[in-house]
């Protein structure tokens, strides 16, 4: 029995680059544990070379064997990510940006950040309540936590999920829509994926009643090509204007400013947000749309 020819090796591949290619291959595959052959195909490296890289990474915990013959990223890889994220600005740096946004739009402004533990979700990092606050949303604490963590509910969830690798989006879709979510949260997989495509196209998400009685606009905070979180503004549905141009522009500008901070480029003037088209009367639009 003859072995198939190995995948072409990328030009300029060194042992150190090979380790990075193997680590990156895990992010391109669905699931968590993979064989050397699967990783070799994703990294475009020789299977034997990938096997050596995996075995050499066991001692430092970069990779772990689970089950035998298959590998996943280990605590050593997690430590690198934790150190990288620890260098990003915290709530103190984000709060002035949220304060300005909340005052400008008379809205509840929140920064949600991506949490990878136990599957993709989000967690509250900072907020500027203004005249609103979490207690004004009308959800019991347990429901509030459930809705707040889920990427299936809310404009912030869509803004983050739109920039996740495809395997992680598939993992998000396995989670149910939280019971406390409003009628605006897309229930079906096709509707959710279509909403993510609109986020990629327009640069923001907008949902009518992401929580019953509350409308929202959110824009992603990016660290290079990696999503860090999302800036969200929430307003009572009767007070949300029909034309979202100002809200979308202001929210994407605030997210751009935080993207600069996260990327370590300082509080520079954020990139000019994409122009947002004037929208039609939202009362004629169905629930679940992101273009009212």
PDB file of C-alpha atoms in Angstrom:
ATOM      1  CA  UNK A   1       0.000   0.000   0.000  1.00  0.00           C
ATOM      2  CA  UNK A   2       1.524   3.284  -1.102  1.00  0.00           C
ATOM      3  CA  UNK A   3       1.172   6.564   0.746  1.00  0.00           C
ATOM      4  CA  UNK A   4      -0.408   9.503  -1.063  1.00  0.00           C
ATOM      5  CA  UNK A   5       1.932  12.349  -1.921  1.00  0.00           C
ATOM      6  CA  UNK A   6       2.219  14.931   0.845  1.00  0.00           C
ATOM      7  CA  UNK A   7       0.649  18.337   0.397  1.00  0.00           C
ATOM      8  CA  UNK A   8       2.926  20.933  -1.147  1.00  0.00           C
ATOM      9  CA  UNK A   9       5.016  22.668   1.467  1.00  0.00           C
ATOM     10  CA  UNK A  10       4.506  26.430   1.548  1.00  0.00           C
ATOM     11  CA  UNK A  11       7.589  28.309   0.352  1.00  0.00           C
ATOM     12  CA  UNK A  12       9.872  29.488   3.100  1.00  0.00           C
ATOM     13  CA  UNK A  13       8.550  27.082   5.742  1.00  0.00           C
ATOM     14  CA  UNK A  14      10.933  26.824   8.696  1.00  0.00           C
ATOM     15  CA  UNK A  15      10.485  24.648  11.801  1.00  0.00           C
ATOM     16  CA  UNK A  16       9.196  27.658  13.752  1.00  0.00           C
ATOM     17  CA  UNK A  17       6.815  28.578  10.945  1.00  0.00           C
ATOM     18  CA  UNK A  18       5.706  24.956  10.805  1.00  0.00           C
ATOM     19  CA  UNK A  19       4.645  25.115  14.463  1.00  0.00           C
ATOM     20  CA  UNK A  20       2.613  28.253  13.762  1.00  0.00           C
ATOM     21  CA  UNK A  21       0.992  26.673  10.712  1.00  0.00           C
ATOM     22  CA  UNK A  22      -0.031  23.615  12.727  1.00  0.00           C
ATOM     23  CA  UNK A  23      -1.434  25.770  15.533  1.00  0.00           C
ATOM     24  CA  UNK A  24      -3.371  27.836  12.987  1.00  0.00           C
ATOM     25  CA  UNK A  25      -4.703  24.666  11.349  1.00  0.00           C
ATOM     26  CA  UNK A  26      -6.707  23.945  14.514  1.00  0.00           C
ATOM     27  CA  UNK A  27      -8.662  27.175  13.933  1.00  0.00           C
ATOM     28  CA  UNK A  28      -9.649  26.075  10.422  1.00  0.00           C
ATOM     29  CA  UNK A  29     -11.127  22.711  11.373  1.00  0.00           C
ATOM     30  CA  UNK A  30     -14.446  21.925  13.013  1.00  0.00           C
ATOM     31  CA  UNK A  31     -14.290  20.195  16.383  1.00  0.00           C
ATOM     32  CA  UNK A  32     -11.409  20.216  18.821  1.00  0.00           C
ATOM     33  CA  UNK A  33      -9.352  17.027  18.294  1.00  0.00           C
ATOM     34  CA  UNK A  34      -7.742  16.125  14.960  1.00  0.00           C
ATOM     35  CA  UNK A  35      -5.392  13.572  13.472  1.00  0.00           C
ATOM     36  CA  UNK A  36      -1.951  14.517  12.112  1.00  0.00           C
ATOM     37  CA  UNK A  37      -3.247  13.855   8.589  1.00  0.00           C
ATOM     38  CA  UNK A  38      -6.165  16.293   9.026  1.00  0.00           C
ATOM     39  CA  UNK A  39      -3.884  18.969  10.411  1.00  0.00           C
ATOM     40  CA  UNK A  40      -1.308  18.367   7.673  1.00  0.00           C
ATOM     41  CA  UNK A  41      -3.949  18.908   4.990  1.00  0.00           C
ATOM     42  CA  UNK A  42      -5.152  22.124   6.643  1.00  0.00           C
ATOM     43  CA  UNK A  43      -1.572  23.412   7.108  1.00  0.00           C
ATOM     44  CA  UNK A  44      -0.330  22.150   3.720  1.00  0.00           C
ATOM     45  CA  UNK A  45       2.543  20.304   5.380  1.00  0.00           C
ATOM     46  CA  UNK A  46       3.859  16.757   5.296  1.00  0.00           C
ATOM     47  CA  UNK A  47       2.006  14.428   7.682  1.00  0.00           C
ATOM     48  CA  UNK A  48       5.221  13.075   9.204  1.00  0.00           C
ATOM     49  CA  UNK A  49       6.470  16.604   9.863  1.00  0.00           C
ATOM     50  CA  UNK A  50       3.168  17.551  11.508  1.00  0.00           C
ATOM     51  CA  UNK A  51       3.351  14.427  13.687  1.00  0.00           C
ATOM     52  CA  UNK A  52       6.834  15.450  14.872  1.00  0.00           C
ATOM     53  CA  UNK A  53       5.628  18.991  15.622  1.00  0.00           C
ATOM     54  CA  UNK A  54       2.680  17.675  17.622  1.00  0.00           C
ATOM     55  CA  UNK A  55       4.833  15.255  19.626  1.00  0.00           C
ATOM     56  CA  UNK A  56       7.400  17.980  20.369  1.00  0.00           C
ATOM     57  CA  UNK A  57       4.636  20.260  21.663  1.00  0.00           C
ATOM     58  CA  UNK A  58       3.316  17.744  24.193  1.00  0.00           C
ATOM     59  CA  UNK A  59       5.948  18.464  26.856  1.00  0.00           C
ATOM     60  CA  UNK A  60       5.109  22.177  27.068  1.00  0.00           C
ATOM     61  CA  UNK A  61       1.376  21.607  26.809  1.00  0.00           C
ATOM     62  CA  UNK A  62       1.011  23.454  23.502  1.00  0.00           C
ATOM     63  CA  UNK A  63      -0.726  20.335  22.216  1.00  0.00           C
ATOM     64  CA  UNK A  64      -2.343  17.477  24.108  1.00  0.00           C
ATOM     65  CA  UNK A  65      -3.289  14.007  22.922  1.00  0.00           C
ATOM     66  CA  UNK A  66      -7.014  13.383  23.311  1.00  0.00           C
ATOM     67  CA  UNK A  67      -7.834  10.622  22.537  1.00  0.00           C
ATOM     68  CA  UNK A  68      -4.701   8.674  21.485  1.00  0.00           C
ATOM     69  CA  UNK A  69      -3.818   9.417  17.887  1.00  0.00           C
ATOM     70  CA  UNK A  70      -5.679  12.738  17.852  1.00  0.00           C
ATOM     71  CA  UNK A  71      -4.534  16.094  19.175  1.00  0.00           C
ATOM     72  CA  UNK A  72      -6.001  19.366  20.366  1.00  0.00           C
ATOM     73  CA  UNK A  73      -4.594  22.677  21.531  1.00  0.00           C
ATOM     74  CA  UNK A  74      -3.516  22.516  25.167  1.00  0.00           C
ATOM     75  CA  UNK A  75      -2.992  24.775  28.164  1.00  0.00           C
ATOM     76  CA  UNK A  76       0.311  26.049  26.789  1.00  0.00           C
ATOM     77  CA  UNK A  77      -1.516  27.541  23.798  1.00  0.00           C
ATOM     78  CA  UNK A  78      -4.180  28.953  26.124  1.00  0.00           C
ATOM     79  CA  UNK A  79      -1.494  30.677  28.239  1.00  0.00           C
ATOM     80  CA  UNK A  80      -0.224  32.516  25.160  1.00  0.00           C
ATOM     81  CA  UNK A  81      -3.751  33.726  24.377  1.00  0.00           C
ATOM     82  CA  UNK A  82      -4.369  34.786  27.976  1.00  0.00           C
ATOM     83  CA  UNK A  83      -1.182  36.858  28.015  1.00  0.00           C
ATOM     84  CA  UNK A  84      -2.100  38.452  24.695  1.00  0.00           C
ATOM     85  CA  UNK A  85      -5.576  39.412  25.900  1.00  0.00           C
ATOM     86  CA  UNK A  86      -4.232  40.682  29.237  1.00  0.00           C
ATOM     87  CA  UNK A  87      -2.299  43.341  27.319  1.00  0.00           C
ATOM     88  CA  UNK A  88      -5.494  44.727  25.775  1.00  0.00           C
ATOM     89  CA  UNK A  89      -7.048  47.843  27.368  1.00  0.00           C
ATOM     90  CA  UNK A  90      -9.577  47.147  30.106  1.00  0.00           C
ATOM     91  CA  UNK A  91     -12.843  48.772  31.210  1.00  0.00           C
ATOM     92  CA  UNK A  92     -11.126  51.974  32.386  1.00  0.00           C
ATOM     93  CA  UNK A  93      -9.935  52.734  28.857  1.00  0.00           C
ATOM     94  CA  UNK A  94     -13.261  51.797  27.262  1.00  0.00           C
ATOM     95  CA  UNK A  95     -15.587  53.701  29.594  1.00  0.00           C
ATOM     96  CA  UNK A  96     -14.883  57.254  28.290  1.00  0.00           C
ATOM     97  CA  UNK A  97     -15.683  56.082  24.758  1.00  0.00           C
ATOM     98  CA  UNK A  98     -18.929  54.509  25.964  1.00  0.00           C
ATOM     99  CA  UNK A  99     -19.812  57.600  28.024  1.00  0.00           C
ATOM    100  CA  UNK A 100     -19.521  59.835  24.966  1.00  0.00           C
ATOM    101  CA  UNK A 101     -21.528  57.429  22.831  1.00  0.00           C
ATOM    102  CA  UNK A 102     -24.271  57.064  25.435  1.00  0.00           C
ATOM    103  CA  UNK A 103     -24.606  60.834  25.882  1.00  0.00           C
ATOM    104  CA  UNK A 104     -24.645  61.479  22.129  1.00  0.00           C
ATOM    105  CA  UNK A 105     -27.390  58.938  21.451  1.00  0.00           C
ATOM    106  CA  UNK A 106     -29.184  59.097  24.824  1.00  0.00           C
ATOM    107  CA  UNK A 107     -28.756  55.334  25.025  1.00  0.00           C
ATOM    108  CA  UNK A 108     -27.386  52.546  27.199  1.00  0.00           C
ATOM    109  CA  UNK A 109     -23.888  51.821  25.781  1.00  0.00           C
ATOM    110  CA  UNK A 110     -22.188  48.491  26.517  1.00  0.00           C
ATOM    111  CA  UNK A 111     -18.901  46.832  25.543  1.00  0.00           C
ATOM    112  CA  UNK A 112     -19.212  43.058  25.283  1.00  0.00           C
ATOM    113  CA  UNK A 113     -16.043  40.978  24.791  1.00  0.00           C
ATOM    114  CA  UNK A 114     -15.646  37.525  23.331  1.00  0.00           C
ATOM    115  CA  UNK A 115     -15.227  34.664  25.799  1.00  0.00           C
ATOM    116  CA  UNK A 116     -13.988  31.385  24.259  1.00  0.00           C
ATOM    117  CA  UNK A 117     -14.318  29.201  27.342  1.00  0.00           C
ATOM    118  CA  UNK A 118     -16.746  26.320  26.876  1.00  0.00           C
ATOM    119  CA  UNK A 119     -17.653  27.532  23.400  1.00  0.00           C
ATOM    120  CA  UNK A 120     -17.955  31.053  21.969  1.00  0.00           C
ATOM    121  CA  UNK A 121     -19.964  33.448  24.141  1.00  0.00           C
ATOM    122  CA  UNK A 122     -19.669  37.036  25.331  1.00  0.00           C
ATOM    123  CA  UNK A 123     -19.213  38.727  28.648  1.00  0.00           C
ATOM    124  CA  UNK A 124     -19.812  42.257  29.913  1.00  0.00           C
ATOM    125  CA  UNK A 125     -16.620  44.344  29.997  1.00  0.00           C
ATOM    126  CA  UNK A 126     -17.815  47.921  30.526  1.00  0.00           C
ATOM    127  CA  UNK A 127     -20.939  50.043  30.216  1.00  0.00           C
ATOM    128  CA  UNK A 128     -22.262  53.599  30.427  1.00  0.00           C
ATOM    129  CA  UNK A 129     -25.872  53.362  31.546  1.00  0.00           C
ATOM    130  CA  UNK A 130     -26.848  57.019  31.281  1.00  0.00           C
ATOM    131  CA  UNK A 131     -30.484  57.175  32.310  1.00  0.00           C
ATOM    132  CA  UNK A 132     -30.860  53.452  31.654  1.00  0.00           C
ATOM    133  CA  UNK A 133     -29.175  50.387  33.086  1.00  0.00           C
ATOM    134  CA  UNK A 134     -29.417  46.626  33.147  1.00  0.00           C
ATOM    135  CA  UNK A 135     -32.291  46.829  35.636  1.00  0.00           C
ATOM    136  CA  UNK A 136     -34.312  48.838  33.084  1.00  0.00           C
ATOM    137  CA  UNK A 137     -34.270  45.925  30.636  1.00  0.00           C
ATOM    138  CA  UNK A 138     -36.924  44.130  32.658  1.00  0.00           C
ATOM    139  CA  UNK A 139     -35.267  40.695  32.793  1.00  0.00           C
ATOM    140  CA  UNK A 140     -34.783  38.555  35.876  1.00  0.00           C
ATOM    141  CA  UNK A 141     -31.075  38.199  36.751  1.00  0.00           C
ATOM    142  CA  UNK A 142     -30.847  34.614  35.483  1.00  0.00           C
ATOM    143  CA  UNK A 143     -32.462  35.556  32.156  1.00  0.00           C
ATOM    144  CA  UNK A 144     -30.268  38.638  31.863  1.00  0.00           C
ATOM    145  CA  UNK A 145     -27.110  36.559  32.277  1.00  0.00           C
ATOM    146  CA  UNK A 146     -28.365  33.957  29.781  1.00  0.00           C
ATOM    147  CA  UNK A 147     -29.227  36.547  27.135  1.00  0.00           C
ATOM    148  CA  UNK A 148     -26.090  38.584  27.816  1.00  0.00           C
ATOM    149  CA  UNK A 149     -23.772  35.614  27.304  1.00  0.00           C
ATOM    150  CA  UNK A 150     -25.356  34.193  24.165  1.00  0.00           C
ATOM    151  CA  UNK A 151     -24.125  35.041  20.676  1.00  0.00           C
ATOM    152  CA  UNK A 152     -27.474  33.881  19.296  1.00  0.00           C
ATOM    153  CA  UNK A 153     -29.299  36.837  20.869  1.00  0.00           C
ATOM    154  CA  UNK A 154     -28.812  40.527  20.251  1.00  0.00           C
ATOM    155  CA  UNK A 155     -27.026  42.813  17.853  1.00  0.00           C
ATOM    156  CA  UNK A 156     -23.803  42.402  19.853  1.00  0.00           C
ATOM    157  CA  UNK A 157     -23.931  38.639  19.350  1.00  0.00           C
ATOM    158  CA  UNK A 158     -24.292  39.077  15.604  1.00  0.00           C
ATOM    159  CA  UNK A 159     -21.518  41.687  15.439  1.00  0.00           C
ATOM    160  CA  UNK A 160     -19.130  39.275  17.175  1.00  0.00           C
ATOM    161  CA  UNK A 161     -20.226  36.050  15.466  1.00  0.00           C
ATOM    162  CA  UNK A 162     -19.907  37.638  12.014  1.00  0.00           C
ATOM    163  CA  UNK A 163     -16.132  37.783  12.534  1.00  0.00           C
ATOM    164  CA  UNK A 164     -15.559  34.344  14.051  1.00  0.00           C
ATOM    165  CA  UNK A 165     -13.928  31.511  12.084  1.00  0.00           C
ATOM    166  CA  UNK A 166     -16.483  29.316  10.340  1.00  0.00           C
ATOM    167  CA  UNK A 167     -16.048  26.329  12.717  1.00  0.00           C
ATOM    168  CA  UNK A 168     -16.869  28.573  15.697  1.00  0.00           C
ATOM    169  CA  UNK A 169     -19.937  29.981  13.931  1.00  0.00           C
ATOM    170  CA  UNK A 170     -21.083  26.380  13.519  1.00  0.00           C
ATOM    171  CA  UNK A 171     -20.602  25.899  17.267  1.00  0.00           C
ATOM    172  CA  UNK A 172     -22.699  29.016  17.969  1.00  0.00           C
ATOM    173  CA  UNK A 173     -25.500  27.576  15.859  1.00  0.00           C
ATOM    174  CA  UNK A 174     -25.681  24.482  18.071  1.00  0.00           C
ATOM    175  CA  UNK A 175     -26.766  26.696  20.975  1.00  0.00           C
ATOM    176  CA  UNK A 176     -30.460  27.522  21.419  1.00  0.00           C
ATOM    177  CA  UNK A 177     -31.766  31.079  21.371  1.00  0.00           C
ATOM    178  CA  UNK A 178     -32.158  32.089  25.058  1.00  0.00           C
ATOM    179  CA  UNK A 179     -35.694  32.116  26.405  1.00  0.00           C
ATOM    180  CA  UNK A 180     -35.346  35.753  27.484  1.00  0.00           C
ATOM    181  CA  UNK A 181     -34.484  36.986  23.993  1.00  0.00           C
ATOM    182  CA  UNK A 182     -36.986  39.208  22.234  1.00  0.00           C
ATOM    183  CA  UNK A 183     -38.843  38.517  18.987  1.00  0.00           C
ATOM    184  CA  UNK A 184     -36.072  40.193  16.987  1.00  0.00           C
ATOM    185  CA  UNK A 185     -33.526  37.406  17.579  1.00  0.00           C
ATOM    186  CA  UNK A 186     -33.327  35.189  14.451  1.00  0.00           C
ATOM    187  CA  UNK A 187     -34.478  31.697  15.386  1.00  0.00           C
ATOM    188  CA  UNK A 188     -33.488  29.680  12.316  1.00  0.00           C
ATOM    189  CA  UNK A 189     -29.934  28.920  11.210  1.00  0.00           C
ATOM    190  CA  UNK A 190     -30.502  30.411   7.741  1.00  0.00           C
ATOM    191  CA  UNK A 191     -31.828  33.676   9.181  1.00  0.00           C
ATOM    192  CA  UNK A 192     -28.917  33.895  11.626  1.00  0.00           C
ATOM    193  CA  UNK A 193     -26.313  33.285   8.902  1.00  0.00           C
ATOM    194  CA  UNK A 194     -28.007  35.856   6.665  1.00  0.00           C
ATOM    195  CA  UNK A 195     -27.817  38.367   9.532  1.00  0.00           C
ATOM    196  CA  UNK A 196     -24.072  37.713   9.890  1.00  0.00           C
ATOM    197  CA  UNK A 197     -23.574  38.342   6.185  1.00  0.00           C
ATOM    198  CA  UNK A 198     -25.371  41.691   6.523  1.00  0.00           C
ATOM    199  CA  UNK A 199     -23.018  42.611   9.378  1.00  0.00           C
ATOM    200  CA  UNK A 200     -19.993  41.850   7.208  1.00  0.00           C
ATOM    201  CA  UNK A 201     -21.462  43.924   4.390  1.00  0.00           C
ATOM    202  CA  UNK A 202     -22.596  46.980   6.373  1.00  0.00           C
ATOM    203  CA  UNK A 203     -20.206  46.938   9.345  1.00  0.00           C
ATOM    204  CA  UNK A 204     -22.944  46.892  11.999  1.00  0.00           C
ATOM    205  CA  UNK A 205     -25.944  44.945  13.279  1.00  0.00           C
ATOM    206  CA  UNK A 206     -29.341  46.354  14.244  1.00  0.00           C
ATOM    207  CA  UNK A 207     -32.199  44.435  15.811  1.00  0.00           C
ATOM    208  CA  UNK A 208     -35.736  45.434  16.619  1.00  0.00           C
ATOM    209  CA  UNK A 209     -36.552  44.105  20.086  1.00  0.00           C
ATOM    210  CA  UNK A 210     -33.458  42.055  20.816  1.00  0.00           C
ATOM    211  CA  UNK A 211     -34.948  42.126  24.313  1.00  0.00           C
ATOM    212  CA  UNK A 212     -38.716  42.709  24.533  1.00  0.00           C
ATOM    213  CA  UNK A 213     -39.262  46.466  24.341  1.00  0.00           C
ATOM    214  CA  UNK A 214     -35.633  47.329  23.500  1.00  0.00           C
ATOM    215  CA  UNK A 215     -33.934  47.948  20.151  1.00  0.00           C
ATOM    216  CA  UNK A 216     -30.187  47.828  19.577  1.00  0.00           C
ATOM    217  CA  UNK A 217     -27.324  48.679  17.244  1.00  0.00           C
ATOM    218  CA  UNK A 218     -23.879  47.058  17.565  1.00  0.00           C
ATOM    219  CA  UNK A 219     -20.517  47.219  15.793  1.00  0.00           C
ATOM    220  CA  UNK A 220     -17.525  44.894  16.154  1.00  0.00           C
ATOM    221  CA  UNK A 221     -14.309  45.789  17.952  1.00  0.00           C
ATOM    222  CA  UNK A 222     -11.464  44.170  16.008  1.00  0.00           C
ATOM    223  CA  UNK A 223      -7.870  43.385  16.848  1.00  0.00           C
ATOM    224  CA  UNK A 224      -6.372  43.123  13.386  1.00  0.00           C
ATOM    225  CA  UNK A 225      -8.359  40.336  11.769  1.00  0.00           C
ATOM    226  CA  UNK A 226      -9.514  38.922  15.107  1.00  0.00           C
ATOM    227  CA  UNK A 227     -12.746  39.939  16.806  1.00  0.00           C
ATOM    228  CA  UNK A 228     -12.322  41.256  20.353  1.00  0.00           C
ATOM    229  CA  UNK A 229     -15.920  42.195  21.153  1.00  0.00           C
ATOM    230  CA  UNK A 230     -18.699  44.598  20.194  1.00  0.00           C
ATOM    231  CA  UNK A 231     -19.978  48.030  21.167  1.00  0.00           C
ATOM    232  CA  UNK A 232     -23.755  48.048  21.595  1.00  0.00           C
ATOM    233  CA  UNK A 233     -26.297  50.755  22.222  1.00  0.00           C
ATOM    234  CA  UNK A 234     -29.803  49.952  23.476  1.00  0.00           C
ATOM    235  CA  UNK A 235     -32.852  52.221  23.509  1.00  0.00           C
ATOM    236  CA  UNK A 236     -36.509  51.621  24.365  1.00  0.00           C
ATOM    237  CA  UNK A 237     -38.283  50.627  21.150  1.00  0.00           C
ATOM    238  CA  UNK A 238     -40.667  53.653  21.113  1.00  0.00           C
ATOM    239  CA  UNK A 239     -37.658  56.013  21.294  1.00  0.00           C
ATOM    240  CA  UNK A 240     -35.551  54.391  18.567  1.00  0.00           C
ATOM    241  CA  UNK A 241     -35.594  56.653  15.474  1.00  0.00           C
ATOM    242  CA  UNK A 242     -36.750  55.333  12.137  1.00  0.00           C
ATOM    243  CA  UNK A 243     -33.562  56.451  10.436  1.00  0.00           C
ATOM    244  CA  UNK A 244     -30.585  54.626  11.936  1.00  0.00           C
ATOM    245  CA  UNK A 245     -27.863  56.544  10.082  1.00  0.00           C
ATOM    246  CA  UNK A 246     -26.678  58.582  13.082  1.00  0.00           C
ATOM    247  CA  UNK A 247     -26.815  55.621  15.485  1.00  0.00           C
ATOM    248  CA  UNK A 248     -24.976  53.277  13.122  1.00  0.00           C
ATOM    249  CA  UNK A 249     -22.329  55.871  12.273  1.00  0.00           C
ATOM    250  CA  UNK A 250     -21.719  56.807  15.915  1.00  0.00           C
ATOM    251  CA  UNK A 251     -21.608  53.183  17.089  1.00  0.00           C
ATOM    252  CA  UNK A 252     -19.206  52.051  14.366  1.00  0.00           C
ATOM    253  CA  UNK A 253     -17.004  55.082  15.084  1.00  0.00           C
ATOM    254  CA  UNK A 254     -16.871  54.183  18.797  1.00  0.00           C
ATOM    255  CA  UNK A 255     -16.061  50.569  17.911  1.00  0.00           C
ATOM    256  CA  UNK A 256     -13.324  51.805  15.579  1.00  0.00           C
ATOM    257  CA  UNK A 257     -11.834  53.911  18.354  1.00  0.00           C
ATOM    258  CA  UNK A 258     -11.766  50.902  20.686  1.00  0.00           C
ATOM    259  CA  UNK A 259     -10.247  48.817  17.892  1.00  0.00           C
ATOM    260  CA  UNK A 260      -7.385  51.323  17.793  1.00  0.00           C
ATOM    261  CA  UNK A 261      -6.943  51.044  21.550  1.00  0.00           C
ATOM    262  CA  UNK A 262      -6.998  47.235  21.494  1.00  0.00           C
ATOM    263  CA  UNK A 263      -4.516  47.159  18.617  1.00  0.00           C
ATOM    264  CA  UNK A 264      -2.089  49.327  20.580  1.00  0.00           C
ATOM    265  CA  UNK A 265      -2.197  52.223  18.126  1.00  0.00           C
ATOM    266  CA  UNK A 266      -3.476  54.630  20.781  1.00  0.00           C
ATOM    267  CA  UNK A 267      -6.523  56.864  20.855  1.00  0.00           C
ATOM    268  CA  UNK A 268      -6.116  57.884  17.241  1.00  0.00           C
ATOM    269  CA  UNK A 269      -8.999  59.220  15.216  1.00  0.00           C
ATOM    270  CA  UNK A 270     -10.946  56.118  14.205  1.00  0.00           C
ATOM    271  CA  UNK A 271     -11.325  55.228  10.533  1.00  0.00           C
ATOM    272  CA  UNK A 272     -14.267  56.893   8.874  1.00  0.00           C
ATOM    273  CA  UNK A 273     -17.251  54.539   9.214  1.00  0.00           C
ATOM    274  CA  UNK A 274     -19.014  53.304   6.144  1.00  0.00           C
ATOM    275  CA  UNK A 275     -21.974  55.451   5.127  1.00  0.00           C
ATOM    276  CA  UNK A 276     -25.240  53.901   6.208  1.00  0.00           C
ATOM    277  CA  UNK A 277     -28.227  54.077   3.869  1.00  0.00           C
ATOM    278  CA  UNK A 278     -31.362  55.800   5.045  1.00  0.00           C
ATOM    279  CA  UNK A 279     -33.840  53.226   6.206  1.00  0.00           C
ATOM    280  CA  UNK A 280     -37.530  52.842   5.676  1.00  0.00           C
ATOM    281  CA  UNK A 281     -40.229  53.017   8.314  1.00  0.00           C
ATOM    282  CA  UNK A 282     -39.305  50.225  10.713  1.00  0.00           C
ATOM    283  CA  UNK A 283     -42.940  49.577  11.601  1.00  0.00           C
ATOM    284  CA  UNK A 284     -43.321  47.966   8.175  1.00  0.00           C
ATOM    285  CA  UNK A 285     -40.340  45.653   8.667  1.00  0.00           C
ATOM    286  CA  UNK A 286     -40.559  42.120  10.091  1.00  0.00           C
ATOM    287  CA  UNK A 287     -38.943  41.081  13.332  1.00  0.00           C
ATOM    288  CA  UNK A 288     -35.434  39.726  12.990  1.00  0.00           C
ATOM    289  CA  UNK A 289     -34.276  42.075  10.255  1.00  0.00           C
ATOM    290  CA  UNK A 290     -31.066  44.039  10.616  1.00  0.00           C
ATOM    291  CA  UNK A 291     -32.045  46.627   7.998  1.00  0.00           C
ATOM    292  CA  UNK A 292     -35.198  48.231   9.319  1.00  0.00           C
TER     293      UNK A 292
END
